[in-house]
PDB file of C-alpha atoms in Angstrom:
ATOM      1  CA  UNK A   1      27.883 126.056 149.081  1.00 92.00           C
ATOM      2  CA  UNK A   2      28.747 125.216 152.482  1.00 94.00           C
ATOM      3  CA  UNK A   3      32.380 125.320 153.647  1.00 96.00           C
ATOM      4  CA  UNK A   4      34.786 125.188 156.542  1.00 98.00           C
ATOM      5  CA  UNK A   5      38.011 126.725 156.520  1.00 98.00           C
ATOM      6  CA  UNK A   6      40.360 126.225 158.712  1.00 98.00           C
ATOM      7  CA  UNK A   7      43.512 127.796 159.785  1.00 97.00           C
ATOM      8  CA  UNK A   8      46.412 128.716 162.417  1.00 97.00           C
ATOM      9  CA  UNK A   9      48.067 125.749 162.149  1.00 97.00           C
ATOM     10  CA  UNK A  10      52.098 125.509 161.827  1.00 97.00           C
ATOM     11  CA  UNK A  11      55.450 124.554 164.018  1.00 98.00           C
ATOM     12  CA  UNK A  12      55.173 125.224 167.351  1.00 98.00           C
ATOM     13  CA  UNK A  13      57.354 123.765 169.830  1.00 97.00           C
ATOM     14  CA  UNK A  14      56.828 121.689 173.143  1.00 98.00           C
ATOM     15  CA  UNK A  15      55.056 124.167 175.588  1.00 98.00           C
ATOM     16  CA  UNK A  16      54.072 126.953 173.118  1.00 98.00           C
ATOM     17  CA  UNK A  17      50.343 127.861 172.222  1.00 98.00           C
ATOM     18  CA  UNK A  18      48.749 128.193 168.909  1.00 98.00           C
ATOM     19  CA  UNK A  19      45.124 129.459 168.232  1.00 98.00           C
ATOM     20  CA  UNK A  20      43.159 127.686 165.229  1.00 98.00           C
ATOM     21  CA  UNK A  21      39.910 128.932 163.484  1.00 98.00           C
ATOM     22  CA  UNK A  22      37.373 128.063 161.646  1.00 98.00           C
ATOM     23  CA  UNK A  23      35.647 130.216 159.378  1.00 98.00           C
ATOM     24  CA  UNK A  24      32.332 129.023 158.427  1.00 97.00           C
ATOM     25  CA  UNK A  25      29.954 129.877 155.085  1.00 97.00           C
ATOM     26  CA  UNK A  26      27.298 128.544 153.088  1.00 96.00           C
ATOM     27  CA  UNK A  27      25.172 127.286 155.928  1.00 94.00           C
ATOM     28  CA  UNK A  28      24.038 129.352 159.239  1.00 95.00           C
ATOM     29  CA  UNK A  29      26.935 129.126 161.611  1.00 96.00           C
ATOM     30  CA  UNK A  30      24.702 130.277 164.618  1.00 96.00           C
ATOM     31  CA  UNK A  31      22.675 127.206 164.433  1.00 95.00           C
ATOM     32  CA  UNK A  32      25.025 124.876 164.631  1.00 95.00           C
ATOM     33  CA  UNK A  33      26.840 123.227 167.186  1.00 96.00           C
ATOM     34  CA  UNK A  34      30.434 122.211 166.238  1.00 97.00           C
ATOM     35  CA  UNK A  35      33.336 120.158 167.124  1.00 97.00           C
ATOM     36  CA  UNK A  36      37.244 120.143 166.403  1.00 98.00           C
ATOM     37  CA  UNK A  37      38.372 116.206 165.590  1.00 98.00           C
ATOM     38  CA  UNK A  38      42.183 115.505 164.651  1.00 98.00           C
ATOM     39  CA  UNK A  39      44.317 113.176 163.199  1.00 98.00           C
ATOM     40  CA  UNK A  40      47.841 112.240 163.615  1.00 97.00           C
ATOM     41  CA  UNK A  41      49.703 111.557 160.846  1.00 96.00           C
ATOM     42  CA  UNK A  42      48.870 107.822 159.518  1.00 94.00           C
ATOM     43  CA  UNK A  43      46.426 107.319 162.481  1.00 96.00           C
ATOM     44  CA  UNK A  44      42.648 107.667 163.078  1.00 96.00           C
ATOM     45  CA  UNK A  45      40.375 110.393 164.098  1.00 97.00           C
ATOM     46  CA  UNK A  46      40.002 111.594 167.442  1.00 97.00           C
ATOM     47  CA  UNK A  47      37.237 113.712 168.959  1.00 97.00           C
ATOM     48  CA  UNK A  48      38.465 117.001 170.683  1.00 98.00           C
ATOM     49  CA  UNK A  49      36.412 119.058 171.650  1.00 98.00           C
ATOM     50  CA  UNK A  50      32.326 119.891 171.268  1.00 97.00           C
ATOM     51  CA  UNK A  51      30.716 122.929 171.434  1.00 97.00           C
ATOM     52  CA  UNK A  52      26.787 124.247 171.327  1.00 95.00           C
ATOM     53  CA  UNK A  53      25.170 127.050 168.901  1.00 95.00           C
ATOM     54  CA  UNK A  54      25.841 129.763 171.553  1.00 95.00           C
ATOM     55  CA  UNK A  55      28.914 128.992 172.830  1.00 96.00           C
ATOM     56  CA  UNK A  56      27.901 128.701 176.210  1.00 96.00           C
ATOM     57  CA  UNK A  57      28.705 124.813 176.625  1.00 96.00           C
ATOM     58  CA  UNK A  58      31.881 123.410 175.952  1.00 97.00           C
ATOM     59  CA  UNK A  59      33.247 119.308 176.275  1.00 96.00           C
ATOM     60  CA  UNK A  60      36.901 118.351 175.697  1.00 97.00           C
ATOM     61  CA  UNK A  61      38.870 114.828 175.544  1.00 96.00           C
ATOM     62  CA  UNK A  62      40.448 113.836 178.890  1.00 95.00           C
ATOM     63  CA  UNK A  63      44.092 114.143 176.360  1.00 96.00           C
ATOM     64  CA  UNK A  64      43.132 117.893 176.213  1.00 98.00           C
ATOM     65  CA  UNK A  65      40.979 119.213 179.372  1.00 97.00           C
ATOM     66  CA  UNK A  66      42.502 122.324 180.783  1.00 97.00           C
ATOM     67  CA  UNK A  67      44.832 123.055 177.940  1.00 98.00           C
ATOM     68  CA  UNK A  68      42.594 123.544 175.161  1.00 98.00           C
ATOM     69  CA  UNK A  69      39.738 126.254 174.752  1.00 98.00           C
ATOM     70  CA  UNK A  70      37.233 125.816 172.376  1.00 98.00           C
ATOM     71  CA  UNK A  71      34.795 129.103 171.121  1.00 98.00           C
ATOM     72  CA  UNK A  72      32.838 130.962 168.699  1.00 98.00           C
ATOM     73  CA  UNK A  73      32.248 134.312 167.575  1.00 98.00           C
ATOM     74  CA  UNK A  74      28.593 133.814 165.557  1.00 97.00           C
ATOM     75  CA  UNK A  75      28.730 137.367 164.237  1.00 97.00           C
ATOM     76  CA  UNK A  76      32.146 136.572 162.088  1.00 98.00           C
ATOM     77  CA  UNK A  77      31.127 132.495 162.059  1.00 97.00           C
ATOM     78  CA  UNK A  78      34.241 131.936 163.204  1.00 98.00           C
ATOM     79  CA  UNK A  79      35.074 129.310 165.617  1.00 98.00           C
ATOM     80  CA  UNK A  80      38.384 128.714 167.387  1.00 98.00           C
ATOM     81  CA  UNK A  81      40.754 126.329 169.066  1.00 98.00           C
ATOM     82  CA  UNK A  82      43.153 127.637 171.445  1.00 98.00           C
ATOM     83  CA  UNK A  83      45.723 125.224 172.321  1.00 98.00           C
ATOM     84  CA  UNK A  84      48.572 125.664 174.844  1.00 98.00           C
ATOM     85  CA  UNK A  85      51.184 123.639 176.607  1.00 98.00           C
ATOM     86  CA  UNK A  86      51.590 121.689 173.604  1.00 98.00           C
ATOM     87  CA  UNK A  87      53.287 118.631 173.412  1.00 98.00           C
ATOM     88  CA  UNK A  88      54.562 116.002 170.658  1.00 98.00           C
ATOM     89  CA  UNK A  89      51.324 113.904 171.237  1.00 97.00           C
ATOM     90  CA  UNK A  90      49.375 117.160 169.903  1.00 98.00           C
ATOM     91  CA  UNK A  91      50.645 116.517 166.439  1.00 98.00           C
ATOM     92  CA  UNK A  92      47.906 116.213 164.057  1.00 98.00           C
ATOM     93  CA  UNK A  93      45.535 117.333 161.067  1.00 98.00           C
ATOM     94  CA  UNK A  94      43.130 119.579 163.231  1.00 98.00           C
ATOM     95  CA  UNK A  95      39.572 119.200 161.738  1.00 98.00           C
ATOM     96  CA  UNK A  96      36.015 121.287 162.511  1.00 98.00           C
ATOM     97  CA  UNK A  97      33.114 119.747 161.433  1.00 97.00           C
ATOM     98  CA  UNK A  98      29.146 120.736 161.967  1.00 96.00           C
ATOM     99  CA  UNK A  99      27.158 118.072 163.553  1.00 93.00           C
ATOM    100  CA  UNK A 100      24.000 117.215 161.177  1.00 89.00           C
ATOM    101  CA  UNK A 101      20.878 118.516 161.999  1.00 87.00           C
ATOM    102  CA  UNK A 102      19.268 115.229 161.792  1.00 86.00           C
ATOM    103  CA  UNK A 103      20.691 114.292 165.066  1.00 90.00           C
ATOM    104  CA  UNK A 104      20.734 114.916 168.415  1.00 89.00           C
ATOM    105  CA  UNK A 105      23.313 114.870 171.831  1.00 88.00           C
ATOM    106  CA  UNK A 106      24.485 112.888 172.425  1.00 93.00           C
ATOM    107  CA  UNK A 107      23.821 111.410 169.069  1.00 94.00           C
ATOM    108  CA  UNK A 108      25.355 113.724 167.054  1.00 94.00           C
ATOM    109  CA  UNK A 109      27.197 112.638 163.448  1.00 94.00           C
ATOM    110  CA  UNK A 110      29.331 114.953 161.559  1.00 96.00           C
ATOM    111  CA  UNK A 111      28.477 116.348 158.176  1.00 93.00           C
ATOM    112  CA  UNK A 112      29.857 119.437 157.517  1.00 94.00           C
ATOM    113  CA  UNK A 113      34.120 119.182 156.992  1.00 97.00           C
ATOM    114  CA  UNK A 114      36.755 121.770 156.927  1.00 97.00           C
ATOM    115  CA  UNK A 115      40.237 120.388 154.767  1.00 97.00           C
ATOM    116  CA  UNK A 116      41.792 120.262 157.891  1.00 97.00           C
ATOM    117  CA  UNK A 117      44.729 122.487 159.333  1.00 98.00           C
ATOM    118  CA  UNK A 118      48.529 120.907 160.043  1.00 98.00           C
ATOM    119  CA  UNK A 119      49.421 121.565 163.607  1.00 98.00           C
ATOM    120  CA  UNK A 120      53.022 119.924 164.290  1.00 98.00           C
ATOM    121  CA  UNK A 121      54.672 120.295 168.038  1.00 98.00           C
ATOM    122  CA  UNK A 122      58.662 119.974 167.664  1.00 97.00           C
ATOM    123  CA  UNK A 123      62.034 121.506 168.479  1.00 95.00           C
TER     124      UNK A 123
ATOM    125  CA  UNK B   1      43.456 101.269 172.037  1.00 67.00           C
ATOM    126  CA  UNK B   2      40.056 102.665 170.755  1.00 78.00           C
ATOM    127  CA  UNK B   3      36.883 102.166 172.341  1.00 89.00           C
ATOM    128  CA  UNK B   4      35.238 101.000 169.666  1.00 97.00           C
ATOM    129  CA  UNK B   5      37.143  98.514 167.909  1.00 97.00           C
ATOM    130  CA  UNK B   6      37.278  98.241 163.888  1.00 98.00           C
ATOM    131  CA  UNK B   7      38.946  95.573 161.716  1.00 97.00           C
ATOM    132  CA  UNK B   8      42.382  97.060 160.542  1.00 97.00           C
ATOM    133  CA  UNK B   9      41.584  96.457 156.631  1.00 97.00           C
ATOM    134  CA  UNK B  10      39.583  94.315 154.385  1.00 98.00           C
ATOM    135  CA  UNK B  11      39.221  93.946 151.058  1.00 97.00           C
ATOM    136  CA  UNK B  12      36.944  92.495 147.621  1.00 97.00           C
ATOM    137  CA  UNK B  13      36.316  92.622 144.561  1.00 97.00           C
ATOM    138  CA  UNK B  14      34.722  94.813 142.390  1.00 97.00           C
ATOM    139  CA  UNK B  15      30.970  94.030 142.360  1.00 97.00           C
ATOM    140  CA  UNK B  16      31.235  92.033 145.811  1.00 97.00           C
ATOM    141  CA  UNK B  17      29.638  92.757 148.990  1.00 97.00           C
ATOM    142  CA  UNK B  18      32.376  93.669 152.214  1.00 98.00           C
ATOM    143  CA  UNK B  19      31.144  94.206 155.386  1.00 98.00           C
ATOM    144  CA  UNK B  20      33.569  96.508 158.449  1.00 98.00           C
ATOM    145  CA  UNK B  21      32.010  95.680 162.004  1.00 98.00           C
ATOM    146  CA  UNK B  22      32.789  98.303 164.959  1.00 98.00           C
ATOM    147  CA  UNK B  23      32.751  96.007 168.310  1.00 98.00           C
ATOM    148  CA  UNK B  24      31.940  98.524 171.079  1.00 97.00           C
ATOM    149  CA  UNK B  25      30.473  97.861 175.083  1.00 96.00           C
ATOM    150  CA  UNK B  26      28.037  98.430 177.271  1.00 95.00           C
ATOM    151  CA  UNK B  27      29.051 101.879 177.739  1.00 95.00           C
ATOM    152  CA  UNK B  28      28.513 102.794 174.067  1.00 96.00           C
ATOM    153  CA  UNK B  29      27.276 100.398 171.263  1.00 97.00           C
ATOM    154  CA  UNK B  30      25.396  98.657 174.131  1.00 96.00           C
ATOM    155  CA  UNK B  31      24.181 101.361 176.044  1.00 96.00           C
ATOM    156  CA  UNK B  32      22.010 101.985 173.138  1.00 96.00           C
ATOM    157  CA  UNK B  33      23.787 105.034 171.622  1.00 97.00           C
ATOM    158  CA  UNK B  34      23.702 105.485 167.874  1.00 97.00           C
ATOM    159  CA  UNK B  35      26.566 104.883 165.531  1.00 98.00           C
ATOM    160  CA  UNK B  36      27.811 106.166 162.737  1.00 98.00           C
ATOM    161  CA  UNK B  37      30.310 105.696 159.418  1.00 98.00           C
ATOM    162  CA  UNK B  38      32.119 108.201 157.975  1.00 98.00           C
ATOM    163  CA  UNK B  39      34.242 107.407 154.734  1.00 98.00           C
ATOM    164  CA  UNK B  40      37.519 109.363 154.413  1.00 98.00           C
ATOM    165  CA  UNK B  41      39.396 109.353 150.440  1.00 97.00           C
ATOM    166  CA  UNK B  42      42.822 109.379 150.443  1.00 92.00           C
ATOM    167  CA  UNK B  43      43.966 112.952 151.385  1.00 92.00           C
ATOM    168  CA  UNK B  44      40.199 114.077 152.068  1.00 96.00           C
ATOM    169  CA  UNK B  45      38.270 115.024 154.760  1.00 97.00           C
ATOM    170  CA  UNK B  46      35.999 112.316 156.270  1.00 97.00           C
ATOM    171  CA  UNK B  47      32.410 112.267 154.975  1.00 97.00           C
ATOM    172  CA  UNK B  48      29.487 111.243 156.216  1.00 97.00           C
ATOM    173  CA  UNK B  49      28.323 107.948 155.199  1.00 97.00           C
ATOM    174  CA  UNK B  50      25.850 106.325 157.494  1.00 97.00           C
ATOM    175  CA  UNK B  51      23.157 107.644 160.271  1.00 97.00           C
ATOM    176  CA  UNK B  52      21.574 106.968 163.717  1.00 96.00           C
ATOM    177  CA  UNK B  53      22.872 102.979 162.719  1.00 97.00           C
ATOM    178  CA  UNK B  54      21.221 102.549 159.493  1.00 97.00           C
ATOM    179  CA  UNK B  55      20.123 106.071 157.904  1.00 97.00           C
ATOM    180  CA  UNK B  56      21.915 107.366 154.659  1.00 97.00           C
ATOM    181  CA  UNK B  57      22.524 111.157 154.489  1.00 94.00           C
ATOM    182  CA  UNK B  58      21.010 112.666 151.189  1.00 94.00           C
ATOM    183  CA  UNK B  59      23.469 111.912 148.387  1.00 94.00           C
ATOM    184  CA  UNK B  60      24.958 108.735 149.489  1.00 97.00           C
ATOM    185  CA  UNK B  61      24.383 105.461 147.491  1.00 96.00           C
ATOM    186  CA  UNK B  62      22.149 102.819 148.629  1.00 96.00           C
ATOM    187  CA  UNK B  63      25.058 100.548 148.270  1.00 97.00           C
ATOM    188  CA  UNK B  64      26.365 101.590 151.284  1.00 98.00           C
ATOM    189  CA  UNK B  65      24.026 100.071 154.437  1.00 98.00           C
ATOM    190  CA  UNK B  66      24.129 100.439 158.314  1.00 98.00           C
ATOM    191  CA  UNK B  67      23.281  97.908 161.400  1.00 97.00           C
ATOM    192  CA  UNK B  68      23.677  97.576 164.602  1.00 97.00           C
ATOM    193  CA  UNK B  69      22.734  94.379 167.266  1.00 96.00           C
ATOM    194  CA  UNK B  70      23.950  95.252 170.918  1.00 96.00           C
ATOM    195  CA  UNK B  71      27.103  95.905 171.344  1.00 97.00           C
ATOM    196  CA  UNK B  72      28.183  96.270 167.898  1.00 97.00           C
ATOM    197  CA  UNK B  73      27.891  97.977 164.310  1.00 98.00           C
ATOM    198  CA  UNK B  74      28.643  96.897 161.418  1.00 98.00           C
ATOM    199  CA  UNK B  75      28.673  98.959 157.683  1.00 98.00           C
ATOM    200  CA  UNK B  76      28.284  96.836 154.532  1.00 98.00           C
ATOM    201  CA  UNK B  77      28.952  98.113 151.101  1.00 98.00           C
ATOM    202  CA  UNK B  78      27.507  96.123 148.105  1.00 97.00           C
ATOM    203  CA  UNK B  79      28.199  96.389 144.434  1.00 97.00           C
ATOM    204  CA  UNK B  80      31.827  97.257 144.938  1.00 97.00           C
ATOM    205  CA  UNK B  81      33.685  99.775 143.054  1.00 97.00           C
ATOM    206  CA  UNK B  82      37.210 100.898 142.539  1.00 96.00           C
ATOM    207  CA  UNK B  83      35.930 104.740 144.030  1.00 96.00           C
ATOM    208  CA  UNK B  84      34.865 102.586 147.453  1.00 97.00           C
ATOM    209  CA  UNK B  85      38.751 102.187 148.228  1.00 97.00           C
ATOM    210  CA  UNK B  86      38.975 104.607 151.698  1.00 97.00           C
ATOM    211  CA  UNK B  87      38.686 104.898 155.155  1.00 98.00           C
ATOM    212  CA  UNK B  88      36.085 103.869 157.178  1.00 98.00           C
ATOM    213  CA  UNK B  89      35.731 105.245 160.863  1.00 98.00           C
ATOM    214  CA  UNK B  90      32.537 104.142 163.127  1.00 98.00           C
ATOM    215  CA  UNK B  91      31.969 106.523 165.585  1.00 98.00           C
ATOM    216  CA  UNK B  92      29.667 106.861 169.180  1.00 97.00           C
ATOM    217  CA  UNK B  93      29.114 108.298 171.976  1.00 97.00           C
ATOM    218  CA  UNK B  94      30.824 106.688 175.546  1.00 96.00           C
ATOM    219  CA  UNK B  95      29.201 107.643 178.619  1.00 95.00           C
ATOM    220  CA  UNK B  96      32.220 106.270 180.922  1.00 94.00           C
ATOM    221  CA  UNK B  97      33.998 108.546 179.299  1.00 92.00           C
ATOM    222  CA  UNK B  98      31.850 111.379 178.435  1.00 93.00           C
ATOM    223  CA  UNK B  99      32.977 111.999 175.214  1.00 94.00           C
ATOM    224  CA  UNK B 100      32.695 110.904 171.657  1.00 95.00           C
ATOM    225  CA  UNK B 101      34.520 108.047 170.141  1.00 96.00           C
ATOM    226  CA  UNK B 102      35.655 106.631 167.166  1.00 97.00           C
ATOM    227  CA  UNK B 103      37.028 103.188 165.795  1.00 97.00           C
ATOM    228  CA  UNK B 104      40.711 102.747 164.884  1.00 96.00           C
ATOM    229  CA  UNK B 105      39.358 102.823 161.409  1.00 97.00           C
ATOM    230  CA  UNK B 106      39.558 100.390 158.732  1.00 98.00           C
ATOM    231  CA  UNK B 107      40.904 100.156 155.298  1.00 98.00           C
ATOM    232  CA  UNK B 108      39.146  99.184 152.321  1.00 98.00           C
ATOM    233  CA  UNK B 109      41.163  98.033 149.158  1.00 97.00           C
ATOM    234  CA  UNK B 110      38.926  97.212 146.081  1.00 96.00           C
ATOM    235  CA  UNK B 111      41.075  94.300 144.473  1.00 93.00           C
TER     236      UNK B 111
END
């Protein structure tokens, strides 16, 4: 059964950093690229971030360039989202998701869903 | 403001056909990139619903149906049912903006 779990999300307040992963199962991690998509409360999804099977190339949203790093570790199929200088906009369900292998960039769907991690910025 | 912009909600019967359109631009929709649905249950994940514009993932009911005609997309869902009542995103890729986009989404609500 394939799943994505994610987690590292919390409180953080304006400024601070947090570091989210995703562990992966079911499916072969390695192969896949993957992407981080949020979700503020009551609002729609957002792409984040995109990156390929080896970790070697990595997009981001304009809202996060430079503050976010997105990465994977294939031998733990594990991928990650560190975030710093957070602000209140960063709010948000933090989803990864696997892009289906029936596409291709920069046609890529998602088909493969963590539950989604709660990352709230506040003081 | 999305990109790609999606009715805020629409709604039908049980047993009628609804259709969500996803109004995108020459930069996206237009440009000739694909689109795709995702439906997302209350409290849920999204899933994958629709395709490359018209192709069902393994699993999904033929009920649900995918188009697209220059710069826009639209999903129909036939044969409505009380279970249909979610979410629905459109999503693409925008080469202005280098990046992948969704719609504002749109909520269904089975009558």
């Amino acid at each position: 059964e394939v799943q994505l779990v994610e987690s590292g999300g919390g409180l953080v307040q304006p400024g601070g950093s947090l570091r989210l992963s995703c562990a992966a199962s079911g499916f072969t991690f390695s192969t896949y690229w993957m992407y981080w998509v949020r979700q503020a409360p009551g609002k729609g999804l957002v792409w984040v971030s995109r990156i390929n099977s080896d970790g070697s190339s990595t997009s981001y949203a304009d809202s996060v360039k430079g503050r976010f790093t997105n990465s994977r570790d294939n031998a733990k199929n594990t991928l990650y989202l560190q975030m710093n200088s957070l602000r209140a906009e960063d709010t948000a369900v933090y989803y990864c998701a696997g892009v289906f292998k029936g596409t291709t960039w920069p046609n890529e769907a998602l088909d493969y869903w963590g539950q989604g991690t709660l990352v709230t910025v506040s003081s | 403001q999305s990109v790609l912009t999606q009715p805020p909600s629409v709604s039908g019967a049980p047993g009628q056909r609804v259709t969500i359109s996803c109004t995108g631009s020459s930069s996206n929709i237009g440009a000739g990139y694909d689109v795709h649905w995702y439906q997302q249950l209350p409290g849920t994940a999204p899933k994958l619903l629709i395709y490359g514009n018209s192709n069902r993932p393994s699993g999904v009911p033929d009920r649900f149906s995918g188009s697209k005609s220059g710069t826009s997309a639209s999903l129909a869902i036939t044969g409505l049912q009380a279970e249909d009542e979610a979410d629905y995103y459109c999503q693409s890729y925008d080469s202005s903006l280098s990046g992948w986009m969704f719609g504002g989404g749109t909520k269904l609500t089975v009558l």
